[in-house]
Amino acid sequence: MSTHEHSIIPKPLNPRDADSLVQQLSPSDRVRITTTELPRTILTVREVHPITSQIPQLVLTAPPMTTTAQDDIQQATFHCTTSHADSPMTVLEYTHTATDTTPRCIGSLTTIAHFPRLSTPTEDTAATAEVAANE
């Protein structure tokens, strides 16, 4: 099989339509975003809220990573907010460590793409067990 058959192509979403974004995304979805100050980054959707709420409409997380300088684990959380349904979302990055949280604005959301859901190992095991029981 060629590598092309195994590629996962994310579905582009409209970053300027916050209302549609929060309807199309769910917690645990994987997305790829870019902002005016951040290159492509793959994140996981942690929370989704309607644009009428006072809290961030999208909360995204990056996998935890260990810093080499302090051997400390840090986790980045991204809060995407907008005041109007048709305006770009502002993205704030919060870097959490055991002792501190550092916020910084990383610009406006310029692109967002949704990765399709893949089967999980539990789903694969369940399907295999079902086939084995029927044989």
JSON list of C-alpha atoms in Angstrom, two decimals:
[
{"chain": "A", "resi": 1, "resn": "MET", "atom": "CA", "xyz": [0.00, 0.00, 0.00]},
{"chain": "A", "resi": 2, "resn": "SER", "atom": "CA", "xyz": [1.21, 3.47, -0.73]},
{"chain": "A", "resi": 3, "resn": "THR", "atom": "CA", "xyz": [1.56, 6.12, 1.96]},
{"chain": "A", "resi": 4, "resn": "HIS", "atom": "CA", "xyz": [-1.10, 8.14, 0.13]},
{"chain": "A", "resi": 5, "resn": "GLU", "atom": "CA", "xyz": [-3.71, 5.54, 1.08]},
{"chain": "A", "resi": 6, "resn": "HIS", "atom": "CA", "xyz": [-2.91, 6.08, 4.75]},
{"chain": "A", "resi": 7, "resn": "SER", "atom": "CA", "xyz": [-2.90, 9.90, 4.78]},
{"chain": "A", "resi": 8, "resn": "ILE", "atom": "CA", "xyz": [-5.35, 11.62, 7.04]},
{"chain": "A", "resi": 9, "resn": "ILE", "atom": "CA", "xyz": [-6.69, 14.78, 5.45]},
{"chain": "A", "resi": 10, "resn": "PRO", "atom": "CA", "xyz": [-8.24, 17.31, 7.82]},
{"chain": "A", "resi": 11, "resn": "LYS", "atom": "CA", "xyz": [-11.44, 19.05, 6.76]},
{"chain": "A", "resi": 12, "resn": "PRO", "atom": "CA", "xyz": [-11.00, 22.85, 6.56]},
{"chain": "A", "resi": 13, "resn": "LEU", "atom": "CA", "xyz": [-13.47, 24.87, 8.62]},
{"chain": "A", "resi": 14, "resn": "ASN", "atom": "CA", "xyz": [-14.27, 28.57, 8.38]},
{"chain": "A", "resi": 15, "resn": "PRO", "atom": "CA", "xyz": [-12.31, 30.38, 11.13]},
{"chain": "A", "resi": 16, "resn": "ARG", "atom": "CA", "xyz": [-14.48, 33.49, 10.72]},
{"chain": "A", "resi": 17, "resn": "ASP", "atom": "CA", "xyz": [-17.73, 31.66, 11.54]},
{"chain": "A", "resi": 18, "resn": "ALA", "atom": "CA", "xyz": [-17.48, 31.06, 15.28]},
{"chain": "A", "resi": 19, "resn": "ASP", "atom": "CA", "xyz": [-21.09, 29.91, 15.58]},
{"chain": "A", "resi": 20, "resn": "SER", "atom": "CA", "xyz": [-20.57, 27.18, 12.99]},
{"chain": "A", "resi": 21, "resn": "LEU", "atom": "CA", "xyz": [-17.22, 26.16, 14.54]},
{"chain": "A", "resi": 22, "resn": "VAL", "atom": "CA", "xyz": [-18.70, 25.50, 17.96]},
{"chain": "A", "resi": 23, "resn": "GLN", "atom": "CA", "xyz": [-21.49, 23.46, 16.36]},
{"chain": "A", "resi": 24, "resn": "GLN", "atom": "CA", "xyz": [-19.11, 21.32, 14.27]},
{"chain": "A", "resi": 25, "resn": "LEU", "atom": "CA", "xyz": [-16.55, 20.55, 16.99]},
{"chain": "A", "resi": 26, "resn": "SER", "atom": "CA", "xyz": [-16.85, 18.38, 20.09]},
{"chain": "A", "resi": 27, "resn": "PRO", "atom": "CA", "xyz": [-14.60, 17.63, 23.05]},
{"chain": "A", "resi": 28, "resn": "SER", "atom": "CA", "xyz": [-11.78, 15.19, 22.14]},
{"chain": "A", "resi": 29, "resn": "ASP", "atom": "CA", "xyz": [-11.84, 16.22, 18.44]},
{"chain": "A", "resi": 30, "resn": "ARG", "atom": "CA", "xyz": [-8.40, 16.88, 16.93]},
{"chain": "A", "resi": 31, "resn": "VAL", "atom": "CA", "xyz": [-7.83, 20.11, 15.01]},
{"chain": "A", "resi": 32, "resn": "ARG", "atom": "CA", "xyz": [-4.97, 21.86, 13.24]},
{"chain": "A", "resi": 33, "resn": "ILE", "atom": "CA", "xyz": [-4.87, 25.62, 13.70]},
{"chain": "A", "resi": 34, "resn": "THR", "atom": "CA", "xyz": [-2.77, 28.55, 12.62]},
{"chain": "A", "resi": 35, "resn": "THR", "atom": "CA", "xyz": [-2.95, 32.05, 14.00]},
{"chain": "A", "resi": 36, "resn": "THR", "atom": "CA", "xyz": [-1.44, 35.34, 12.92]},
{"chain": "A", "resi": 37, "resn": "GLU", "atom": "CA", "xyz": [1.54, 34.59, 15.19]},
{"chain": "A", "resi": 38, "resn": "LEU", "atom": "CA", "xyz": [1.65, 30.77, 15.42]},
{"chain": "A", "resi": 39, "resn": "PRO", "atom": "CA", "xyz": [2.50, 28.22, 12.73]},
{"chain": "A", "resi": 40, "resn": "ARG", "atom": "CA", "xyz": [0.44, 25.06, 12.21]},
{"chain": "A", "resi": 41, "resn": "THR", "atom": "CA", "xyz": [-0.27, 23.35, 15.51]},
{"chain": "A", "resi": 42, "resn": "ILE", "atom": "CA", "xyz": [-2.28, 20.18, 16.16]},
{"chain": "A", "resi": 43, "resn": "LEU", "atom": "CA", "xyz": [-4.47, 20.38, 19.26]},
{"chain": "A", "resi": 44, "resn": "THR", "atom": "CA", "xyz": [-7.33, 18.60, 20.99]},
{"chain": "A", "resi": 45, "resn": "VAL", "atom": "CA", "xyz": [-10.68, 20.26, 21.64]},
{"chain": "A", "resi": 46, "resn": "ARG", "atom": "CA", "xyz": [-11.31, 20.26, 25.40]},
{"chain": "A", "resi": 47, "resn": "GLU", "atom": "CA", "xyz": [-14.42, 22.46, 25.62]},
{"chain": "A", "resi": 48, "resn": "VAL", "atom": "CA", "xyz": [-16.92, 24.06, 23.25]},
{"chain": "A", "resi": 49, "resn": "HIS", "atom": "CA", "xyz": [-19.31, 26.85, 24.30]},
{"chain": "A", "resi": 50, "resn": "PRO", "atom": "CA", "xyz": [-21.89, 28.91, 22.36]},
{"chain": "A", "resi": 51, "resn": "ILE", "atom": "CA", "xyz": [-20.80, 32.35, 21.19]},
{"chain": "A", "resi": 52, "resn": "THR", "atom": "CA", "xyz": [-23.33, 33.93, 23.54]},
{"chain": "A", "resi": 53, "resn": "SER", "atom": "CA", "xyz": [-21.43, 32.69, 26.61]},
{"chain": "A", "resi": 54, "resn": "GLN", "atom": "CA", "xyz": [-18.97, 34.88, 28.50]},
{"chain": "A", "resi": 55, "resn": "ILE", "atom": "CA", "xyz": [-16.37, 32.10, 28.61]},
{"chain": "A", "resi": 56, "resn": "PRO", "atom": "CA", "xyz": [-14.09, 31.08, 25.70]},
{"chain": "A", "resi": 57, "resn": "GLN", "atom": "CA", "xyz": [-16.01, 29.52, 22.81]},
{"chain": "A", "resi": 58, "resn": "LEU", "atom": "CA", "xyz": [-13.23, 26.99, 22.14]},
{"chain": "A", "resi": 59, "resn": "VAL", "atom": "CA", "xyz": [-10.73, 25.61, 24.62]},
{"chain": "A", "resi": 60, "resn": "LEU", "atom": "CA", "xyz": [-7.95, 23.60, 22.98]},
{"chain": "A", "resi": 61, "resn": "THR", "atom": "CA", "xyz": [-5.06, 21.70, 24.55]},
{"chain": "A", "resi": 62, "resn": "ALA", "atom": "CA", "xyz": [-1.64, 20.61, 23.37]},
{"chain": "A", "resi": 63, "resn": "PRO", "atom": "CA", "xyz": [0.05, 17.43, 24.60]},
{"chain": "A", "resi": 64, "resn": "PRO", "atom": "CA", "xyz": [2.15, 17.98, 27.75]},
{"chain": "A", "resi": 65, "resn": "MET", "atom": "CA", "xyz": [5.88, 18.35, 27.18]},
{"chain": "A", "resi": 66, "resn": "THR", "atom": "CA", "xyz": [8.95, 18.31, 29.37]},
{"chain": "A", "resi": 67, "resn": "THR", "atom": "CA", "xyz": [11.27, 21.30, 29.29]},
{"chain": "A", "resi": 68, "resn": "THR", "atom": "CA", "xyz": [14.95, 20.43, 29.24]},
{"chain": "A", "resi": 69, "resn": "ALA", "atom": "CA", "xyz": [16.13, 23.38, 31.33]},
{"chain": "A", "resi": 70, "resn": "GLN", "atom": "CA", "xyz": [14.12, 22.64, 34.46]},
{"chain": "A", "resi": 71, "resn": "ASP", "atom": "CA", "xyz": [12.98, 19.10, 33.64]},
{"chain": "A", "resi": 72, "resn": "ASP", "atom": "CA", "xyz": [9.51, 20.47, 34.32]},
{"chain": "A", "resi": 73, "resn": "ILE", "atom": "CA", "xyz": [6.30, 19.35, 32.60]},
{"chain": "A", "resi": 74, "resn": "GLN", "atom": "CA", "xyz": [4.33, 22.11, 30.93]},
{"chain": "A", "resi": 75, "resn": "GLN", "atom": "CA", "xyz": [0.90, 22.07, 29.32]},
{"chain": "A", "resi": 76, "resn": "ALA", "atom": "CA", "xyz": [-0.44, 24.64, 26.87]},
{"chain": "A", "resi": 77, "resn": "THR", "atom": "CA", "xyz": [-4.12, 25.53, 26.75]},
{"chain": "A", "resi": 78, "resn": "PHE", "atom": "CA", "xyz": [-5.55, 27.78, 24.03]},
{"chain": "A", "resi": 79, "resn": "HIS", "atom": "CA", "xyz": [-8.67, 29.90, 24.61]},
{"chain": "A", "resi": 80, "resn": "CYS", "atom": "CA", "xyz": [-10.42, 31.10, 21.45]},
{"chain": "A", "resi": 81, "resn": "THR", "atom": "CA", "xyz": [-12.93, 33.91, 21.94]},
{"chain": "A", "resi": 82, "resn": "THR", "atom": "CA", "xyz": [-14.96, 36.26, 19.79]},
{"chain": "A", "resi": 83, "resn": "SER", "atom": "CA", "xyz": [-17.47, 39.00, 20.47]},
{"chain": "A", "resi": 84, "resn": "HIS", "atom": "CA", "xyz": [-19.37, 38.59, 17.17]},
{"chain": "A", "resi": 85, "resn": "ALA", "atom": "CA", "xyz": [-20.29, 35.49, 15.16]},
{"chain": "A", "resi": 86, "resn": "ASP", "atom": "CA", "xyz": [-18.65, 36.79, 11.98]},
{"chain": "A", "resi": 87, "resn": "SER", "atom": "CA", "xyz": [-15.43, 38.24, 13.42]},
{"chain": "A", "resi": 88, "resn": "PRO", "atom": "CA", "xyz": [-12.13, 36.37, 13.80]},
{"chain": "A", "resi": 89, "resn": "MET", "atom": "CA", "xyz": [-11.47, 34.59, 17.07]},
{"chain": "A", "resi": 90, "resn": "THR", "atom": "CA", "xyz": [-8.70, 35.92, 19.31]},
{"chain": "A", "resi": 91, "resn": "VAL", "atom": "CA", "xyz": [-6.45, 33.14, 20.59]},
{"chain": "A", "resi": 92, "resn": "LEU", "atom": "CA", "xyz": [-4.81, 33.30, 24.02]},
{"chain": "A", "resi": 93, "resn": "GLU", "atom": "CA", "xyz": [-2.21, 30.70, 24.96]},
{"chain": "A", "resi": 94, "resn": "TYR", "atom": "CA", "xyz": [-1.85, 29.73, 28.62]},
{"chain": "A", "resi": 95, "resn": "THR", "atom": "CA", "xyz": [1.30, 27.77, 29.45]},
{"chain": "A", "resi": 96, "resn": "HIS", "atom": "CA", "xyz": [0.83, 25.87, 32.72]},
{"chain": "A", "resi": 97, "resn": "THR", "atom": "CA", "xyz": [3.68, 24.47, 34.81]},
{"chain": "A", "resi": 98, "resn": "ALA", "atom": "CA", "xyz": [3.64, 23.09, 38.36]},
{"chain": "A", "resi": 99, "resn": "THR", "atom": "CA", "xyz": [4.39, 26.56, 39.74]},
{"chain": "A", "resi": 100, "resn": "ASP", "atom": "CA", "xyz": [3.11, 29.09, 37.21]},
{"chain": "A", "resi": 101, "resn": "THR", "atom": "CA", "xyz": [0.67, 29.95, 34.41]},
{"chain": "A", "resi": 102, "resn": "THR", "atom": "CA", "xyz": [1.84, 32.33, 31.70]},
{"chain": "A", "resi": 103, "resn": "PRO", "atom": "CA", "xyz": [-0.73, 33.88, 29.33]},
{"chain": "A", "resi": 104, "resn": "ARG", "atom": "CA", "xyz": [0.07, 35.45, 25.95]},
{"chain": "A", "resi": 105, "resn": "CYS", "atom": "CA", "xyz": [-1.99, 36.52, 22.97]},
{"chain": "A", "resi": 106, "resn": "ILE", "atom": "CA", "xyz": [-0.99, 34.64, 19.83]},
{"chain": "A", "resi": 107, "resn": "GLY", "atom": "CA", "xyz": [-3.16, 36.59, 17.43]},
{"chain": "A", "resi": 108, "resn": "SER", "atom": "CA", "xyz": [-6.32, 35.79, 15.50]},
{"chain": "A", "resi": 109, "resn": "LEU", "atom": "CA", "xyz": [-7.38, 32.37, 14.31]},
{"chain": "A", "resi": 110, "resn": "THR", "atom": "CA", "xyz": [-6.52, 32.28, 10.58]},
{"chain": "A", "resi": 111, "resn": "THR", "atom": "CA", "xyz": [-7.12, 28.61, 9.73]},
{"chain": "A", "resi": 112, "resn": "ILE", "atom": "CA", "xyz": [-8.68, 25.64, 11.44]},
{"chain": "A", "resi": 113, "resn": "ALA", "atom": "CA", "xyz": [-9.12, 22.11, 10.12]},
{"chain": "A", "resi": 114, "resn": "HIS", "atom": "CA", "xyz": [-10.85, 19.14, 11.73]},
{"chain": "A", "resi": 115, "resn": "PHE", "atom": "CA", "xyz": [-9.21, 15.70, 11.67]},
{"chain": "A", "resi": 116, "resn": "PRO", "atom": "CA", "xyz": [-11.59, 12.77, 11.11]},
{"chain": "A", "resi": 117, "resn": "ARG", "atom": "CA", "xyz": [-12.13, 10.46, 14.05]},
{"chain": "A", "resi": 118, "resn": "LEU", "atom": "CA", "xyz": [-10.19, 7.23, 13.90]},
{"chain": "A", "resi": 119, "resn": "SER", "atom": "CA", "xyz": [-11.16, 3.96, 15.52]},
{"chain": "A", "resi": 120, "resn": "THR", "atom": "CA", "xyz": [-9.75, 3.51, 18.99]},
{"chain": "A", "resi": 121, "resn": "PRO", "atom": "CA", "xyz": [-7.96, 0.36, 20.18]},
{"chain": "A", "resi": 122, "resn": "THR", "atom": "CA", "xyz": [-11.04, -0.54, 22.27]},
{"chain": "A", "resi": 123, "resn": "GLU", "atom": "CA", "xyz": [-13.27, -0.38, 19.20]},
{"chain": "A", "resi": 124, "resn": "ASP", "atom": "CA", "xyz": [-10.80, -2.55, 17.27]},
{"chain": "A", "resi": 125, "resn": "THR", "atom": "CA", "xyz": [-10.67, -5.10, 20.11]},
{"chain": "A", "resi": 126, "resn": "ALA", "atom": "CA", "xyz": [-14.45, -5.20, 20.41]},
{"chain": "A", "resi": 127, "resn": "ALA", "atom": "CA", "xyz": [-14.83, -5.87, 16.70]},
{"chain": "A", "resi": 128, "resn": "THR", "atom": "CA", "xyz": [-12.19, -8.63, 16.79]},
{"chain": "A", "resi": 129, "resn": "ALA", "atom": "CA", "xyz": [-13.78, -10.27, 19.82]},
{"chain": "A", "resi": 130, "resn": "GLU", "atom": "CA", "xyz": [-17.19, -10.19, 18.14]},
{"chain": "A", "resi": 131, "resn": "VAL", "atom": "CA", "xyz": [-15.86, -11.87, 15.01]},
{"chain": "A", "resi": 132, "resn": "ALA", "atom": "CA", "xyz": [-14.05, -14.53, 17.05]},
{"chain": "A", "resi": 133, "resn": "ALA", "atom": "CA", "xyz": [-17.25, -15.31, 19.02]},
{"chain": "A", "resi": 134, "resn": "ASN", "atom": "CA", "xyz": [-19.24, -15.83, 15.80]},
{"chain": "A", "resi": 135, "resn": "GLU", "atom": "CA", "xyz": [-16.76, -18.26, 14.25]}
]
